[in-house]
mmCIF file of C-alpha atoms and ligand atoms in Angstrom:
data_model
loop_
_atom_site.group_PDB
_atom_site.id
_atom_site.type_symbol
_atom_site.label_atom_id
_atom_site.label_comp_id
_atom_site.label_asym_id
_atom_site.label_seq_id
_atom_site.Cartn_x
_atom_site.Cartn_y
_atom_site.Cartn_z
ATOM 1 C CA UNK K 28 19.865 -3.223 -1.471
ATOM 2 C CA UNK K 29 18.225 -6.487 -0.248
ATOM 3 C CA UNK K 30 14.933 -7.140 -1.230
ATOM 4 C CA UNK K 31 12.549 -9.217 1.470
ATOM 5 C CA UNK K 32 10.279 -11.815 -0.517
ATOM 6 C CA UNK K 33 8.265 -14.710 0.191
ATOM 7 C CA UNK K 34 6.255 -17.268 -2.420
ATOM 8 C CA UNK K 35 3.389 -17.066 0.382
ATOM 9 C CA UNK K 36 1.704 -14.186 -1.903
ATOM 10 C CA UNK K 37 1.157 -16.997 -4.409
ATOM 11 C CA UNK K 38 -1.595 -17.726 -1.698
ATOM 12 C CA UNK K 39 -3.631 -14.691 -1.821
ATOM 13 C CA UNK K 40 -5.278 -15.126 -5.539
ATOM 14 C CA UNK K 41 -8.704 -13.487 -6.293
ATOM 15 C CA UNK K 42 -10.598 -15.289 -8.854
ATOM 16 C CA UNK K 43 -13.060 -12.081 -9.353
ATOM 17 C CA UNK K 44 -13.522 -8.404 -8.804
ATOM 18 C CA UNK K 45 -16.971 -6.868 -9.000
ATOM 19 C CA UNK K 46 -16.550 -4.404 -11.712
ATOM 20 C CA UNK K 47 -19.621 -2.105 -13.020
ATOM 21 C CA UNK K 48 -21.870 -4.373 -12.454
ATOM 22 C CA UNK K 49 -20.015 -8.157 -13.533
ATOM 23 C CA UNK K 50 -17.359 -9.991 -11.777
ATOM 24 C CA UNK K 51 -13.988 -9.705 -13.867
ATOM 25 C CA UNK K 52 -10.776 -11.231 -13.514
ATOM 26 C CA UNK K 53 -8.197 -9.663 -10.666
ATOM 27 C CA UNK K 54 -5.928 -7.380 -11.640
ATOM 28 C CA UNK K 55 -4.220 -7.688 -8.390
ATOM 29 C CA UNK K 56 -2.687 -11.785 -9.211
ATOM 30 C CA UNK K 57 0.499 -13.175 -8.008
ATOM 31 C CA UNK K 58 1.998 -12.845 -11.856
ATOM 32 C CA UNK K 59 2.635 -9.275 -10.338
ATOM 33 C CA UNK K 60 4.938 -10.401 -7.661
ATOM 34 C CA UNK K 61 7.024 -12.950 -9.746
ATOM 35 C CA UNK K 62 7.413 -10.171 -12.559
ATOM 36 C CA UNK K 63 9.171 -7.584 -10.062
ATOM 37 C CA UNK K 64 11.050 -10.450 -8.826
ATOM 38 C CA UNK K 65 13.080 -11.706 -11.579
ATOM 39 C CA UNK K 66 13.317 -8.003 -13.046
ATOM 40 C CA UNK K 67 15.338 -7.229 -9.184
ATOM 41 C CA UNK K 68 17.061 -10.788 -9.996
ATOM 42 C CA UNK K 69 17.717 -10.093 -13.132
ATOM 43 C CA UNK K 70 19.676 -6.188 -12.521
ATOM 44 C CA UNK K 71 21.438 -7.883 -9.276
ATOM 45 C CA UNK K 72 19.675 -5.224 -7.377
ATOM 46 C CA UNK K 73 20.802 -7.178 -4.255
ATOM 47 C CA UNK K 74 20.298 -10.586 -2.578
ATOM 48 C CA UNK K 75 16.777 -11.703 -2.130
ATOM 49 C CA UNK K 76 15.625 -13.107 1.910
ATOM 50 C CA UNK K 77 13.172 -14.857 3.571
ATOM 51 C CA UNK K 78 10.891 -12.594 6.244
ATOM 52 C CA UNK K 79 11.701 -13.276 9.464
ATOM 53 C CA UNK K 80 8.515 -14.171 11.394
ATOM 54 C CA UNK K 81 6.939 -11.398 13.978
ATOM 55 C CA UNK K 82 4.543 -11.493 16.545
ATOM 56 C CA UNK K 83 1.120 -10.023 16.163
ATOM 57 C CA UNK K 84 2.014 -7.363 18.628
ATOM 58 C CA UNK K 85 3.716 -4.914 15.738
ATOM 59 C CA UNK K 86 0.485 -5.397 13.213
ATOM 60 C CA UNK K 87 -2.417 -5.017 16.262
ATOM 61 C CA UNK K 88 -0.457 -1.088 17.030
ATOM 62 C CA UNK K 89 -2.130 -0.256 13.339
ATOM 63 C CA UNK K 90 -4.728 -2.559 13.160
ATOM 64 C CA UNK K 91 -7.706 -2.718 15.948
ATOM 65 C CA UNK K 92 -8.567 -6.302 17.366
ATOM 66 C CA UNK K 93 -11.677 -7.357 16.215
ATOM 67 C CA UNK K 94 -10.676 -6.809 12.668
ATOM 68 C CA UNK K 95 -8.056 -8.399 13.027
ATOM 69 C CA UNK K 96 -9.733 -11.571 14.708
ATOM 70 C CA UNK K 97 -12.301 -10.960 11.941
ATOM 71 C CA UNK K 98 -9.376 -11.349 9.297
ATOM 72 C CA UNK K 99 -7.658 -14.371 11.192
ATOM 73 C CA UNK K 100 -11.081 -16.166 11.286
ATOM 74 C CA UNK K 101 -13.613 -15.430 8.466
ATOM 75 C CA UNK K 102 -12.280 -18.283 5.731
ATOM 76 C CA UNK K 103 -13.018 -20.428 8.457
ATOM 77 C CA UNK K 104 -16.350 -19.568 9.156
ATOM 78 C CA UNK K 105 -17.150 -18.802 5.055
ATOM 79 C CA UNK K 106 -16.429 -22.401 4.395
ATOM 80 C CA UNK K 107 -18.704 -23.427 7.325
ATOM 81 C CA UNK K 108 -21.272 -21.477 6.264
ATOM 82 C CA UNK K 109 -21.365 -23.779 3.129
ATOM 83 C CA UNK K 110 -19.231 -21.378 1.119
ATOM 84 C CA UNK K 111 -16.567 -22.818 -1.090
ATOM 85 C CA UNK K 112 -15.988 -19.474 -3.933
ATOM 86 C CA UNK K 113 -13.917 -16.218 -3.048
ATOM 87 C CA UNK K 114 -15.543 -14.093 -0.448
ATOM 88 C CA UNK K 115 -16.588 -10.651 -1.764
ATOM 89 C CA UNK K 116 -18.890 -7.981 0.432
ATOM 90 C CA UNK K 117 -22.922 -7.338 -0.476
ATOM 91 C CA UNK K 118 -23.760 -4.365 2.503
ATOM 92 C CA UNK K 119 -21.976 -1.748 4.058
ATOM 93 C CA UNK K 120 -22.764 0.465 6.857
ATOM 94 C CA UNK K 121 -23.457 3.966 5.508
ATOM 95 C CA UNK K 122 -23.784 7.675 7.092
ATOM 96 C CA UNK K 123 -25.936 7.140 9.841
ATOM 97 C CA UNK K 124 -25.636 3.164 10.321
ATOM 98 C CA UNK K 125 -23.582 1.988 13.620
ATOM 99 C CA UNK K 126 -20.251 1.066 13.767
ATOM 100 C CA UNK K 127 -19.723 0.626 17.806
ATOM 101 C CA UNK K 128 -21.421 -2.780 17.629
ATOM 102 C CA UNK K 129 -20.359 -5.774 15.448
ATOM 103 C CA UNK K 130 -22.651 -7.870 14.202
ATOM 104 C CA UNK K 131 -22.824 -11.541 14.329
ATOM 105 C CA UNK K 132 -24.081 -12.256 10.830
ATOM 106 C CA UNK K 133 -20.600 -12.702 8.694
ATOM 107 C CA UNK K 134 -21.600 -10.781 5.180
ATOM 108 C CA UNK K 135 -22.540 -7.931 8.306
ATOM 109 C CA UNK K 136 -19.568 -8.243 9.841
ATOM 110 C CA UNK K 137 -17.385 -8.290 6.279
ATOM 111 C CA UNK K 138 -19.185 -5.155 5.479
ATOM 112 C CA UNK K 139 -18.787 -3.300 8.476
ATOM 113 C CA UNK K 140 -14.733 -3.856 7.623
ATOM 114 C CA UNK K 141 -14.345 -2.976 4.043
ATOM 115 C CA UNK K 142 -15.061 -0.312 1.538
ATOM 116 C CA UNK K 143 -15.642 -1.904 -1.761
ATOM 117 C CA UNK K 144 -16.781 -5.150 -3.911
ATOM 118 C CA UNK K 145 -13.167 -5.184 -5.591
ATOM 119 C CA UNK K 146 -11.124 -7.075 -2.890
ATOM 120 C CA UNK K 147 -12.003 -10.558 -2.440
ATOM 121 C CA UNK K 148 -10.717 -12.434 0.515
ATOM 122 C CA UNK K 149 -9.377 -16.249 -0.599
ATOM 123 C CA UNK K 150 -8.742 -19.022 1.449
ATOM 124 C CA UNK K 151 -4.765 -17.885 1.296
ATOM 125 C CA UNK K 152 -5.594 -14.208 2.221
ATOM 126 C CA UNK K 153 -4.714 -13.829 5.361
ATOM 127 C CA UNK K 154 -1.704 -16.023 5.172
ATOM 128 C CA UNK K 155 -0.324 -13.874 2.564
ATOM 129 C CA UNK K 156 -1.165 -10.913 3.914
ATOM 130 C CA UNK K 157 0.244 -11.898 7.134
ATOM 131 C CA UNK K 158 3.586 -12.940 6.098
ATOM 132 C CA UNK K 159 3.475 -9.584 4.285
ATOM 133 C CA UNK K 160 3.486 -7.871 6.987
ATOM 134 C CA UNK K 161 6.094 -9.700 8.709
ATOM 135 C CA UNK K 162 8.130 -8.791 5.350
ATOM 136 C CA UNK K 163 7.565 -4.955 5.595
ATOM 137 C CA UNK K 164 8.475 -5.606 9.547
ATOM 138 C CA UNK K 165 11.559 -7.605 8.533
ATOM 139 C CA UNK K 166 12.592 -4.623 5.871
ATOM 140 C CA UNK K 167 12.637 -2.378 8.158
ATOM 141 C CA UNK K 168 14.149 -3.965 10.971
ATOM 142 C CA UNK K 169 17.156 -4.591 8.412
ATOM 143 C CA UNK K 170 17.329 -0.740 7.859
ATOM 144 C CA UNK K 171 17.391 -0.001 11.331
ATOM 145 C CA UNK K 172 20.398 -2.077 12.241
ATOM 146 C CA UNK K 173 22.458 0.287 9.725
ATOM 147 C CA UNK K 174 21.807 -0.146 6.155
ATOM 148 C CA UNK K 175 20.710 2.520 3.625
ATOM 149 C CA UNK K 176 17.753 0.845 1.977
ATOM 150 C CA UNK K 177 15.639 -2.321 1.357
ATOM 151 C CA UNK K 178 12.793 -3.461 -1.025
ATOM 152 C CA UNK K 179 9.767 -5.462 0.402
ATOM 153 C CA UNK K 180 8.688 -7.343 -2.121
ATOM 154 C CA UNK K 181 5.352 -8.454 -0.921
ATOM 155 C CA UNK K 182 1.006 -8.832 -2.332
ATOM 156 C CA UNK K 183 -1.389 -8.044 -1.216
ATOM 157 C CA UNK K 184 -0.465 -4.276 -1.471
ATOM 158 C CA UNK K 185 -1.459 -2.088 1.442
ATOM 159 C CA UNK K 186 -2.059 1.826 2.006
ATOM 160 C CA UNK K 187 -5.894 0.949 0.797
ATOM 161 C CA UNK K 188 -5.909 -0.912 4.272
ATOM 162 C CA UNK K 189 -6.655 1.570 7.284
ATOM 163 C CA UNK K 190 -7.065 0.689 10.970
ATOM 164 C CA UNK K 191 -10.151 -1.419 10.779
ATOM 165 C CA UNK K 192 -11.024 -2.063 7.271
ATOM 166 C CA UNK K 193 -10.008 -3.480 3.618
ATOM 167 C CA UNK K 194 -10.296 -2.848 0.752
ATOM 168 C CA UNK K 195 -8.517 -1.410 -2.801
ATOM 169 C CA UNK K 196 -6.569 -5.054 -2.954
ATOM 170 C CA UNK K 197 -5.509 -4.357 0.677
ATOM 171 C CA UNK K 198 -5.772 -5.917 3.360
ATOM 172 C CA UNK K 199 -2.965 -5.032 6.353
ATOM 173 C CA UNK K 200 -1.342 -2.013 6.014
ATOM 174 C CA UNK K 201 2.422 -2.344 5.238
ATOM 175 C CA UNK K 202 3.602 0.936 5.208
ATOM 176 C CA UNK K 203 1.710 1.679 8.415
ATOM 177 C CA UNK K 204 3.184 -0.882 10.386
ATOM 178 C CA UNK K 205 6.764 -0.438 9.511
ATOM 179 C CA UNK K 206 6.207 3.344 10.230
ATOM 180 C CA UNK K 207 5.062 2.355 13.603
ATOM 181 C CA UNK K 208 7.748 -0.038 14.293
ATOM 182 C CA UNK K 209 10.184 2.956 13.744
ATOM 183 C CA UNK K 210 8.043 4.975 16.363
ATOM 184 C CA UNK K 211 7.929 1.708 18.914
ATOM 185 C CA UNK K 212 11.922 1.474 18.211
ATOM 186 C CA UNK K 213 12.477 5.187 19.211
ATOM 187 C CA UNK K 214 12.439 7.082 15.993
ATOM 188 C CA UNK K 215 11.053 10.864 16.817
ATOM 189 C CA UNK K 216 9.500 11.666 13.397
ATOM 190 C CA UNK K 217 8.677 8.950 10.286
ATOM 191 C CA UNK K 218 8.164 10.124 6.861
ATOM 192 C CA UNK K 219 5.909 8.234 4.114
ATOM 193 C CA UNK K 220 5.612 9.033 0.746
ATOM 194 C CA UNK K 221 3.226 7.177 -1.422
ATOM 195 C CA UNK K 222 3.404 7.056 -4.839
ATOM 196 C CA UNK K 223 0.775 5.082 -5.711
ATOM 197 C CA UNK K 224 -1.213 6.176 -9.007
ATOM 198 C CA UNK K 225 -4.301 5.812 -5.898
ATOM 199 C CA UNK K 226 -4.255 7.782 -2.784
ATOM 200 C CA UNK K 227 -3.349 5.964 0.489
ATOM 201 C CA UNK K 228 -6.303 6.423 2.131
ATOM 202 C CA UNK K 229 -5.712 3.719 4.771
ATOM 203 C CA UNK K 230 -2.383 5.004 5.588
ATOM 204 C CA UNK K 231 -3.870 8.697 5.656
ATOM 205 C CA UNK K 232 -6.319 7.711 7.647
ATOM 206 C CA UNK K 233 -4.166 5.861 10.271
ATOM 207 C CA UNK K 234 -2.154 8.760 10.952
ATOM 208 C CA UNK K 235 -4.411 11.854 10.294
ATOM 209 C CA UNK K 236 -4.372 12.818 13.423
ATOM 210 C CA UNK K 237 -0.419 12.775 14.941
ATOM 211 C CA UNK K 238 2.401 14.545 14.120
ATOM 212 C CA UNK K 239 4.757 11.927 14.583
ATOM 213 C CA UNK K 240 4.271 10.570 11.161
ATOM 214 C CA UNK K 241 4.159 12.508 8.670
ATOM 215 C CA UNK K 242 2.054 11.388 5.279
ATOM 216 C CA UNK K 243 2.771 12.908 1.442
ATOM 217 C CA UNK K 244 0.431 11.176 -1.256
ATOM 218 C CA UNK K 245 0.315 11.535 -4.882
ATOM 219 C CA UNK K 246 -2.207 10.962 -6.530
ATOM 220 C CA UNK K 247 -5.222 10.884 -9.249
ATOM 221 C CA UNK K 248 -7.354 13.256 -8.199
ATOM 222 C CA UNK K 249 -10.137 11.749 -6.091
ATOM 223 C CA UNK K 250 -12.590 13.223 -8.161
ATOM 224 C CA UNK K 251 -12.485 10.984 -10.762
ATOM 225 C CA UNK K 252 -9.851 8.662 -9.372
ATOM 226 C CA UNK K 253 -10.197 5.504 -7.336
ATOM 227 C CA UNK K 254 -10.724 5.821 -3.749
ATOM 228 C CA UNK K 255 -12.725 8.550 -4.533
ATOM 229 C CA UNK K 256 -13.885 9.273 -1.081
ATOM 230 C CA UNK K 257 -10.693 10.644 0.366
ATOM 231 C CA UNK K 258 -7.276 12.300 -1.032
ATOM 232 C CA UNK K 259 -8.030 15.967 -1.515
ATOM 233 C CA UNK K 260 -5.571 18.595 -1.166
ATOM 234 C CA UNK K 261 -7.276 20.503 1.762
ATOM 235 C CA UNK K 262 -7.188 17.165 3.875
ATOM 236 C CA UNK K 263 -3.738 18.683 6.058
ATOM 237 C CA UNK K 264 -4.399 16.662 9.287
ATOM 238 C CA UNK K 265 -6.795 16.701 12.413
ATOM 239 C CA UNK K 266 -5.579 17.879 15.571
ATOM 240 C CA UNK K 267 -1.586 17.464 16.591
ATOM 241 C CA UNK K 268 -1.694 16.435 13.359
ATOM 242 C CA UNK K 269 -2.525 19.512 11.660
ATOM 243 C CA UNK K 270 -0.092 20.144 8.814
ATOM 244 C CA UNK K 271 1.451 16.592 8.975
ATOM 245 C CA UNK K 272 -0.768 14.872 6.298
ATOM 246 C CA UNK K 273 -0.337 16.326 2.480
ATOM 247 C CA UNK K 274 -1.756 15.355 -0.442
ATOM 248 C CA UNK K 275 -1.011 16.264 -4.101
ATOM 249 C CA UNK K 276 -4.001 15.345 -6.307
ATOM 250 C CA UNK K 277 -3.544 15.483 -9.798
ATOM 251 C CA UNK K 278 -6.083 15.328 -12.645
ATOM 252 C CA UNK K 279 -6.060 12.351 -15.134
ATOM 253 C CA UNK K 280 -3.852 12.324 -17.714
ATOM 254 C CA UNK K 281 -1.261 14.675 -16.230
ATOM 255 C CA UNK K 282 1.765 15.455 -17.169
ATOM 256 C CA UNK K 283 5.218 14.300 -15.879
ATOM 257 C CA UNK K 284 6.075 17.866 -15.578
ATOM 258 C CA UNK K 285 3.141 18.178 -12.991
ATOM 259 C CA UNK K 286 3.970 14.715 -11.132
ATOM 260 C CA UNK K 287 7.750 15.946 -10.102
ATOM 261 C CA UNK K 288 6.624 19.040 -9.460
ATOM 262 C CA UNK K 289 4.497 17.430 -6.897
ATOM 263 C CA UNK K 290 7.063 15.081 -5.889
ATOM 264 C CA UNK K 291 9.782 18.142 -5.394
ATOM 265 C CA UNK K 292 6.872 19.468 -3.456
ATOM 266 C CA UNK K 293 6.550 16.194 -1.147
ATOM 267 C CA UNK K 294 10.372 15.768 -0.829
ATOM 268 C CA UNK K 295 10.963 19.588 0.318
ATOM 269 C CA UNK K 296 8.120 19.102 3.199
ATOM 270 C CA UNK K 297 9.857 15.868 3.991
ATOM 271 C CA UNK K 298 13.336 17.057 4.011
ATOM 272 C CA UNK K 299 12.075 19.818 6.603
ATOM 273 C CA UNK K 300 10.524 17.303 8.762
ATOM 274 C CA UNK K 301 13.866 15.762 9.304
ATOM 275 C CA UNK K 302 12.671 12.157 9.536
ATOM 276 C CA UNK K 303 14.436 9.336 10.922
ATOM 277 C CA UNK K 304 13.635 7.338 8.044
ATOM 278 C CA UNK K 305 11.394 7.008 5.025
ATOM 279 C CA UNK K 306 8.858 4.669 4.171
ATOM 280 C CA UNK K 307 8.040 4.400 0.428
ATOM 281 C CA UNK K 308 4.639 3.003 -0.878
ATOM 282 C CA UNK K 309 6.129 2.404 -4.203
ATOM 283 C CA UNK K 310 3.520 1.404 -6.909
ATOM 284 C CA UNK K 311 4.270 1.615 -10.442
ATOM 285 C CA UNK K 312 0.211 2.229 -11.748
ATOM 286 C CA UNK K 313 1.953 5.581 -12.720
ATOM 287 C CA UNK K 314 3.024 3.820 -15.473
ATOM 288 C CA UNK K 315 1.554 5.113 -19.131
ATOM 289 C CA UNK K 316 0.492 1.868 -20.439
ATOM 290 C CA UNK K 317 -0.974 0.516 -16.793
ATOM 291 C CA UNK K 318 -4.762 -0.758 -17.768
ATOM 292 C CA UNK K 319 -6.847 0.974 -14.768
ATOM 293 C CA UNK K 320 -4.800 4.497 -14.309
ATOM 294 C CA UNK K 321 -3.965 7.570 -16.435
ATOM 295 C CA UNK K 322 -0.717 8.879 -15.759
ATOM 296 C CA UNK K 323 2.258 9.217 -17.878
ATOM 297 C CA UNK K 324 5.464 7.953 -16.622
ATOM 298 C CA UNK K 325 7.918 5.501 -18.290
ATOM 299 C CA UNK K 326 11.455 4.517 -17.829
ATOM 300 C CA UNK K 327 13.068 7.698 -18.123
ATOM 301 C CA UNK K 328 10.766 8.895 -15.663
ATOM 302 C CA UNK K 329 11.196 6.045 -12.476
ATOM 303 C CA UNK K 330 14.723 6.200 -12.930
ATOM 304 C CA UNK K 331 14.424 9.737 -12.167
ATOM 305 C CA UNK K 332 12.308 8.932 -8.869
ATOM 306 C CA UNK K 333 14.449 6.679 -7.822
ATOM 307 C CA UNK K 334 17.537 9.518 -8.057
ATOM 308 C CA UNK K 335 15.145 12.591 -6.286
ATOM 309 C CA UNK K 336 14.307 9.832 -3.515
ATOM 310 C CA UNK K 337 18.055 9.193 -3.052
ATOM 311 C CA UNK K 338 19.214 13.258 -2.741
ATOM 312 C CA UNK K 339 16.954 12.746 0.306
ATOM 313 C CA UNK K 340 20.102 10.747 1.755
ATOM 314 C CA UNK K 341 17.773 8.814 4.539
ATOM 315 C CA UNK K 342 17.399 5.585 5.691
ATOM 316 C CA UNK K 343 14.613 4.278 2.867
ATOM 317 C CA UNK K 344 12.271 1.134 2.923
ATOM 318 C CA UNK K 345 10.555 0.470 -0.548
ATOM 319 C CA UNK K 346 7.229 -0.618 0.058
ATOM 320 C CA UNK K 347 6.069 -2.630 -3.080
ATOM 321 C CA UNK K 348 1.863 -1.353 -3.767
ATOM 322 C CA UNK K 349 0.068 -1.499 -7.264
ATOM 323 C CA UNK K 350 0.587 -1.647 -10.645
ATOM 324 C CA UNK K 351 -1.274 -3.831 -13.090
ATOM 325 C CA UNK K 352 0.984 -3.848 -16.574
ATOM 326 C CA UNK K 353 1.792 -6.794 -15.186
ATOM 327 C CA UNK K 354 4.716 -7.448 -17.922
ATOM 328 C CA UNK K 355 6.595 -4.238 -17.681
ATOM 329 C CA UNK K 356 5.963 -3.312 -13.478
ATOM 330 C CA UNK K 357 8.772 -5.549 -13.080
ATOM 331 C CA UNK K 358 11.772 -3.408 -14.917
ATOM 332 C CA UNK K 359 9.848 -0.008 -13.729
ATOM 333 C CA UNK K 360 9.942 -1.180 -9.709
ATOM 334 C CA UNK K 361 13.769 -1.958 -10.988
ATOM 335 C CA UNK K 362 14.612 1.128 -12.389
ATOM 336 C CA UNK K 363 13.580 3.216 -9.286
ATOM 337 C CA UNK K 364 15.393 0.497 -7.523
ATOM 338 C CA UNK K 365 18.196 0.973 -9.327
ATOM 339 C CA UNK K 366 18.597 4.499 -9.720
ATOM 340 C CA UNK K 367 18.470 5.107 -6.117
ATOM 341 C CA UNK K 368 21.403 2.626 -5.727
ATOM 342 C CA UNK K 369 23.114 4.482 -8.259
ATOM 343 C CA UNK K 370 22.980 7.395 -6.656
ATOM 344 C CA UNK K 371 25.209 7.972 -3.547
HETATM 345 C C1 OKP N 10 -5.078 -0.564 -5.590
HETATM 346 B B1 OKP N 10 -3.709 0.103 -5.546
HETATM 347 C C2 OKP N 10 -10.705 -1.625 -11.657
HETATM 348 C C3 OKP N 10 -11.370 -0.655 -10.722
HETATM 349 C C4 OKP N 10 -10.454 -0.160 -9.654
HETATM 350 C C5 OKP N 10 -9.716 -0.597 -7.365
HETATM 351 C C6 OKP N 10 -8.305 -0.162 -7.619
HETATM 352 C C7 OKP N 10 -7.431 -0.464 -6.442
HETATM 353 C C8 OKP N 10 -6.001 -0.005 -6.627
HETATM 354 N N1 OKP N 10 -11.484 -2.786 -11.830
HETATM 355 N N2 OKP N 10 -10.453 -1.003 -8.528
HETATM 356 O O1 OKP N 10 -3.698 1.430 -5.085
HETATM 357 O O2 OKP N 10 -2.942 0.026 -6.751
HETATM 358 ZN ZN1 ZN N 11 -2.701 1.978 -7.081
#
């Protein structure tokens, strides 16, 4: 399959996360990136492109417009506010603050558009993110003229990201926009699966309430898991969207056994929605020896996931998300990579 890549990520690097009560080093850093890209190279999963470049109009049918003029302008007016350091939020509007007006003040305004003190916005952010975007958007434009699959290789990750906020390393929202390009291009019904070790809140959120996308996450449960506010099992949809949106929580430390149970689970809903494609938000944090998340999986186990995606026999865009064993995420995006090539 081709896999859509740009060395623009290299411009989105965090020094600093706040982290229980210090600032530590990212664990979202471009090494990521250049590890899943030789590991493709290195298989011959398929030859490696350029994005094309988009207009804004695909990203701003997720996104609202003031956060993304907020994301196209706030290095600009960090640095004239005397700032030279990574930006990273202090105050957040909580239960019973407003949301209907933006303020002027920017560490207001950065607040009222993200969730956490994780996700620090560089002076290569939006670029990156941008011509992320324009990689998902490229990906799936190459499936729809006729091929099977692609990869988009692309940082920062995404599903964190919902309509008007960031947050969880994310800033745009990937998956969200290439499921909406499908939508804009004609597609009846979109499927995305996200196998994140974190649930997809963003992307959840984005299309909670409509029918014409349907969302399957799997997850640590929220409980004890990162996002923690969102990702439950009885969250099913809102509206037409009731029964669209499901989520498979499952506790820390689970088993594999569990984690393809869910996934059967999530492919069986999928197959009966009868998408017109399927939008992957492949990270690897499932990975045993990842440093921030507690499930199990290892080789065996992606090549496996790459084969149960395949029986699904639809037209597939691979979504690169997390993962933070930043040595070995390389061979396990591969291996899912590869065993759904090997599969016909
Ligand atoms: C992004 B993605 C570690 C605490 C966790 C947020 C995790 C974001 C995960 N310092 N911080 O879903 O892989
Ligand atoms: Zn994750």
């Amino acid at each position: 399959m081709h896999i859509f890549y740009s060395d623009q990520h290299r411009a989105h690097a965090g020094s600093h996360e706040f982290y229980r009560g210090e600032l530590v080093p990212c664990f979202e850093k471009p090494e990521r990136a250049d590890h899943v890209l030789a590991a493709v190279q290195a298989r011959g999963i398929g030859p490696v492109l350029p994005p094309q470049p988009f207009p804004p109009d695909p990203i701003a049918r997720v996104h609202s417009a003031r956060y993304l003029r907020f994301l196209e302008t706030a290095w600009a007016e960090w640095t004239a506010l005397g700032n030279a350091g990574d930006i990273l939020p202090s105050v957040w509007p909580i239960r019973g603050f407003r949301s209907d007006v933006e303020p002027v003040n920017f560490m207001a305004r950065l607040g009222l558009y993200s969730f956490d003190s994780g996700t620090p916005f560089t002076a290569g952010t939006w670029a990156a993110a941008r011509t992320g975007a324009d990689i998902a958007l490229t990906a799936q434009a190459h499936i729809a003229a006729g091929h099977r699959a692609a990869f988009a290789l692309s940082r920062p990750p995404g599903h964190h990201a919902g309509a008007d906020f960031l947050g969880g390393y994310c800033f745009l929202n990937n998956a969200a926009i290439a499921a909406q390009a499908w939508r804009d291009q004609g597609a009846e019904r979109v499927a995305i699966l996200d196998v994140d070790y974190h649930h997809g809140n963003g992307t959840q959120s984005i299309f909670y309430d409509r029918a014409d996308v349907l969302f399957q996450s799997i997850h640590g449960d929220p409980l004890t898991e990162y996002p923690f506010y969102l990702g439950h099992a009885d969250e099913t949809g809102s509206g037409a969207g009731l029964g669209f949106n499901q989520n498979y929580p499952l506790p820390a430390g689970a088993t594999n056994e569990a984690w393809f149970a869910a996934l059967a689970t999530a492919c069986e809903r999928i197959a009966a929605y009868r998408p017109a494609a399927l939008v992957v938000s492949l990270g690897v944090d499932t990975f045993a020896d990842d440093p921030i998340s507690k499930f199990q999986l290892r080789t065996p186990e992606f090549h496996r996931l790459g084969r149960t995606l395949a029986a699904l026999q639809l037209p597939t865009l691979f979504i690169f998300e997390g993962g933070y064993a930043v040595a070995e995420i390389g061979d396990n995006v591969a291996e899912v990579l590869q065993a759904f090539e090997q599969t016909p």
